[in-house]
PDB file of C-alpha atoms in Angstrom:
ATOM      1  CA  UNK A   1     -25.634 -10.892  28.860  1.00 55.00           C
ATOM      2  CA  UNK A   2     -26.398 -11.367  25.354  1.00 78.00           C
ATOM      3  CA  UNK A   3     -25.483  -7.867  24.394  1.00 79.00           C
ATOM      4  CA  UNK A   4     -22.254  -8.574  25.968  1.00 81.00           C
ATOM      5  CA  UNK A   5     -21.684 -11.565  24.045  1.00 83.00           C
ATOM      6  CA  UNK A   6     -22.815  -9.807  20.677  1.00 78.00           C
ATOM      7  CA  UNK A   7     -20.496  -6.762  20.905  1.00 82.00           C
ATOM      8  CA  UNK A   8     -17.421  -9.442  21.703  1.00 85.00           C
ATOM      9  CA  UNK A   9     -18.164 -11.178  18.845  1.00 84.00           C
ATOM     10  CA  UNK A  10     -18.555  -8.071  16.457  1.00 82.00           C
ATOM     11  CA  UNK A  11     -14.860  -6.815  18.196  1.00 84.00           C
ATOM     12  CA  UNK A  12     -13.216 -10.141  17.183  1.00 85.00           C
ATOM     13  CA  UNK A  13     -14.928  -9.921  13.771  1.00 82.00           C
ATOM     14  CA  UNK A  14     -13.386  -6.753  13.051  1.00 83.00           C
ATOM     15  CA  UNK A  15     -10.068  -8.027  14.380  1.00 84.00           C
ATOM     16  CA  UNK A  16     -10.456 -11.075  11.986  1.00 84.00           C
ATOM     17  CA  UNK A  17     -11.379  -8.313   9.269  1.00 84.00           C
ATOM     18  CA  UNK A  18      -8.165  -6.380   9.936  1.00 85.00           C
ATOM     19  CA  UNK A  19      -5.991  -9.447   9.504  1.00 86.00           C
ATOM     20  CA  UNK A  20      -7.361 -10.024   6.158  1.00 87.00           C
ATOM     21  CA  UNK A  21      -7.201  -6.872   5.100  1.00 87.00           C
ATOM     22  CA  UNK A  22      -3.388  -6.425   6.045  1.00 90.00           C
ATOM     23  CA  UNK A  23      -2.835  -9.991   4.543  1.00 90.00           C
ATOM     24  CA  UNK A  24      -4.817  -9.007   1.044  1.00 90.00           C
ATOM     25  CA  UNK A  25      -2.882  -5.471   1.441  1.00 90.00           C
ATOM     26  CA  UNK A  26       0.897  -7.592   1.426  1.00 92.00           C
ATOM     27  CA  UNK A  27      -0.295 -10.323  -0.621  1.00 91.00           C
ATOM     28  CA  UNK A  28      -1.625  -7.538  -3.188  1.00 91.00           C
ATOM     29  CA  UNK A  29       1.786  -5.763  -3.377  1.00 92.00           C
ATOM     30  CA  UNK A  30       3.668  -9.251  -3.581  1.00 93.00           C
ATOM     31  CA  UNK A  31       1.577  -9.605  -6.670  1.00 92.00           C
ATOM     32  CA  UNK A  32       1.456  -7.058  -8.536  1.00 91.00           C
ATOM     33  CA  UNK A  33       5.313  -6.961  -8.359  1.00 93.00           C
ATOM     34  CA  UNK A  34       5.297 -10.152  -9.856  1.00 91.00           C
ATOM     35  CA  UNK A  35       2.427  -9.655 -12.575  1.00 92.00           C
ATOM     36  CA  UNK A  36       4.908  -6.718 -13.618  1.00 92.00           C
ATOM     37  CA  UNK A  37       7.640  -8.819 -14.506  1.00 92.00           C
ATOM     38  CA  UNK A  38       5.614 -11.612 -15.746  1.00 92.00           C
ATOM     39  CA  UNK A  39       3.503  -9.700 -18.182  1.00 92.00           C
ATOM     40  CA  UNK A  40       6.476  -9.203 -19.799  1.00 91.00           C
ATOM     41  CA  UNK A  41       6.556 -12.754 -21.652  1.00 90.00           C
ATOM     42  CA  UNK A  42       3.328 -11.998 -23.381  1.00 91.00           C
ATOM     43  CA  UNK A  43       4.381  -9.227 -25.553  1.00 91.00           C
ATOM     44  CA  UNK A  44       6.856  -9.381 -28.343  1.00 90.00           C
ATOM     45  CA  UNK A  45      10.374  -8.899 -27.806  1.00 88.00           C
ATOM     46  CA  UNK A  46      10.972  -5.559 -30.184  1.00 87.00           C
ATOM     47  CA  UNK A  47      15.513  -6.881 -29.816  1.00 91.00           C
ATOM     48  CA  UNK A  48      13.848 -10.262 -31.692  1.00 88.00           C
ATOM     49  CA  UNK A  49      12.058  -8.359 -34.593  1.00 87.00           C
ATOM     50  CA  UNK A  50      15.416  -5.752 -34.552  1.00 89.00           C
ATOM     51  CA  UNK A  51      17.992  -8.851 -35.479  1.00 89.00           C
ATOM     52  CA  UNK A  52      15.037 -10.213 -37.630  1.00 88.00           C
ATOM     53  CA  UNK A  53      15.703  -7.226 -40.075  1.00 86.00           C
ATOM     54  CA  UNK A  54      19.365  -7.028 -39.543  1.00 88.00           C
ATOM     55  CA  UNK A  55      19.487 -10.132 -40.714  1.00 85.00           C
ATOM     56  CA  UNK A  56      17.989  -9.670 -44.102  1.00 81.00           C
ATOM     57  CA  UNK A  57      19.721  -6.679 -44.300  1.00 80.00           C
ATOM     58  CA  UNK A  58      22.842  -8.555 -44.207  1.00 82.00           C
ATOM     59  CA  UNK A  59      21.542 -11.071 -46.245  1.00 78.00           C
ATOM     60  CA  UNK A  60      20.538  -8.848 -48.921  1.00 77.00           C
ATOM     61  CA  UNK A  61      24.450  -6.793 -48.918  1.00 78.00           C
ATOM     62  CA  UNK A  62      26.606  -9.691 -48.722  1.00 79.00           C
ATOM     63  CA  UNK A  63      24.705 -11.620 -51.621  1.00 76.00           C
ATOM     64  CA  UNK A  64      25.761  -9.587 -55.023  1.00 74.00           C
ATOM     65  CA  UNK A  65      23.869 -11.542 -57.325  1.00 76.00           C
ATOM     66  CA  UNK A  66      20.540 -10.186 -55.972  1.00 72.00           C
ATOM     67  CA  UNK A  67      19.060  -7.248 -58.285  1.00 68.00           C
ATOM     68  CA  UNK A  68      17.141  -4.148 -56.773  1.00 64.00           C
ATOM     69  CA  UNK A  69      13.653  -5.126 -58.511  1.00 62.00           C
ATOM     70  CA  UNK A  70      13.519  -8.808 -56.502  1.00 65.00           C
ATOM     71  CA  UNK A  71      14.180  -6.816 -53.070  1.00 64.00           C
ATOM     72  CA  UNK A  72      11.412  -4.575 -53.499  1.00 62.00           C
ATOM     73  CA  UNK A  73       8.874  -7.026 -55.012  1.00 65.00           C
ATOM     74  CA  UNK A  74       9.261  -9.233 -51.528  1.00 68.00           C
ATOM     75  CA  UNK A  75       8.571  -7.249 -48.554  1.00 72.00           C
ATOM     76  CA  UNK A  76      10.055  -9.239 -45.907  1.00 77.00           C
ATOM     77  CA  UNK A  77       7.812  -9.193 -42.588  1.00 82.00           C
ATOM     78  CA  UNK A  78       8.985 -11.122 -38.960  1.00 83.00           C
ATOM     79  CA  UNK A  79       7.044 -13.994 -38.134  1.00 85.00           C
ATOM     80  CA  UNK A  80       4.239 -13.840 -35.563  1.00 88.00           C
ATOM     81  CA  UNK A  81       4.415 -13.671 -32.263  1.00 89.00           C
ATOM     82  CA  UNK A  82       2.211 -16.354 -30.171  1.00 92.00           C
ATOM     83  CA  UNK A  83       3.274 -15.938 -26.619  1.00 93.00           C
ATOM     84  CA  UNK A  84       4.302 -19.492 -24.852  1.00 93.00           C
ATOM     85  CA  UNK A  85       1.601 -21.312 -23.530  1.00 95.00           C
ATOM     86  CA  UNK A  86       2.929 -21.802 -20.316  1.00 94.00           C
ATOM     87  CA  UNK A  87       3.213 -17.572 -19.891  1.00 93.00           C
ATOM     88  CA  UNK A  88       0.150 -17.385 -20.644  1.00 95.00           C
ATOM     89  CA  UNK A  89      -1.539 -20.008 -18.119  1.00 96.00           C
ATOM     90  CA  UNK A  90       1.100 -18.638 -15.334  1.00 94.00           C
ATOM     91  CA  UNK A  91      -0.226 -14.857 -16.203  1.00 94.00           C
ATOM     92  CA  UNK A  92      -3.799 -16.110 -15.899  1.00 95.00           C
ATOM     93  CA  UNK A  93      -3.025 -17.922 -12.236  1.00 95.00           C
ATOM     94  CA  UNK A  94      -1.642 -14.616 -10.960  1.00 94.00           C
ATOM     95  CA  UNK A  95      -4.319 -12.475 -12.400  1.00 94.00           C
ATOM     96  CA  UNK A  96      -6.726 -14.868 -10.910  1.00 95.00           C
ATOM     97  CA  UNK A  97      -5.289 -14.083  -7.335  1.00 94.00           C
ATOM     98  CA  UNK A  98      -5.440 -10.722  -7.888  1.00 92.00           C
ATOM     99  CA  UNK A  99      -8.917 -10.617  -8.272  1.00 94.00           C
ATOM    100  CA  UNK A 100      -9.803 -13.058  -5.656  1.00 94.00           C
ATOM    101  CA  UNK A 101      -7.108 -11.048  -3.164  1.00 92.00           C
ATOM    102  CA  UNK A 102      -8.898  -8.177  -3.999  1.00 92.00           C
ATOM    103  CA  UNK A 103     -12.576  -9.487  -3.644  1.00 92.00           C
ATOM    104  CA  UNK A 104     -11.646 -11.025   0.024  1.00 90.00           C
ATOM    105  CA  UNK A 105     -10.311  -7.188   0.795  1.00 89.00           C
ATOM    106  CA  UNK A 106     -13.432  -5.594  -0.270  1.00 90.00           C
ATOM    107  CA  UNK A 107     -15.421  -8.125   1.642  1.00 89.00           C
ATOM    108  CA  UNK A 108     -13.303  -7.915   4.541  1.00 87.00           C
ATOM    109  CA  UNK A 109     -14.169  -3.515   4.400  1.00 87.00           C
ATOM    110  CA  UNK A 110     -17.809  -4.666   3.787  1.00 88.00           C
ATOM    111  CA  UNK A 111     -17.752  -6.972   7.125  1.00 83.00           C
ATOM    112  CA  UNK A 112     -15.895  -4.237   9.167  1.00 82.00           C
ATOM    113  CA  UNK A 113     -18.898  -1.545   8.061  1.00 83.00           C
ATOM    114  CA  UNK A 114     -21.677  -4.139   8.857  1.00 81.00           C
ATOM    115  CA  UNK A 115     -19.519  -4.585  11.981  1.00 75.00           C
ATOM    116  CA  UNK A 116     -19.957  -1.565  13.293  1.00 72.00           C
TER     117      UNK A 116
END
């Protein structure tokens, strides 16, 4: 009777496994997708640092009064980039899940294997 009861309880646990492991799988893609996008916001935008030299480009034709030897003594460079706080704690919460996701999949393949 016991050996009856253990193998029941093994097939459910690899039913449970399979659940999370099709979860993890859809919960994994749903991620990523957004980490994609996301990740965006922590890089520089190269259209910002673009207008931030067309800009002194402009600056430098349409003022007359500005001699050749005071543009090349200043070389102009674009401020830094810090990425927004809030990017960066949202990029951290969804990396975070992605890990986790991941670790309850490989656990879930671990269980299934002891399982058996």
């Amino acid at each position: 009777m016991t050996e009856g009861e253990d193998e029941k309880m093994t097939k459910r646990w690899q039913k449970d496994a399979d659940g999370i492991l099709i979860f993890t799988g859809l919960f994994s893609a749903a991620l990523a997708a957004l980490l994609t996008v996301s990740v965006q916001d922590l890089k520089p935008n190269p259209q910002d640092t673009t207008v931030f030299y067309l800009a002194n480009i402009y600056q430098l034709l349409a003022d007359p009064n500005i001699s050749r030897a005071s543009i090349l003594a200043t070389p102009v460079q674009p401020p830094a980039f810090y990425p927004p706080k809030s990017a960066v704690i949202v990029n951290s919460l969804w990396f975070l899940s992605l890990v986790i996701s991941m670790t309850s999949a490989l656990l879930a393949t671990m269980l299934q294997q002891w399982a058996r």
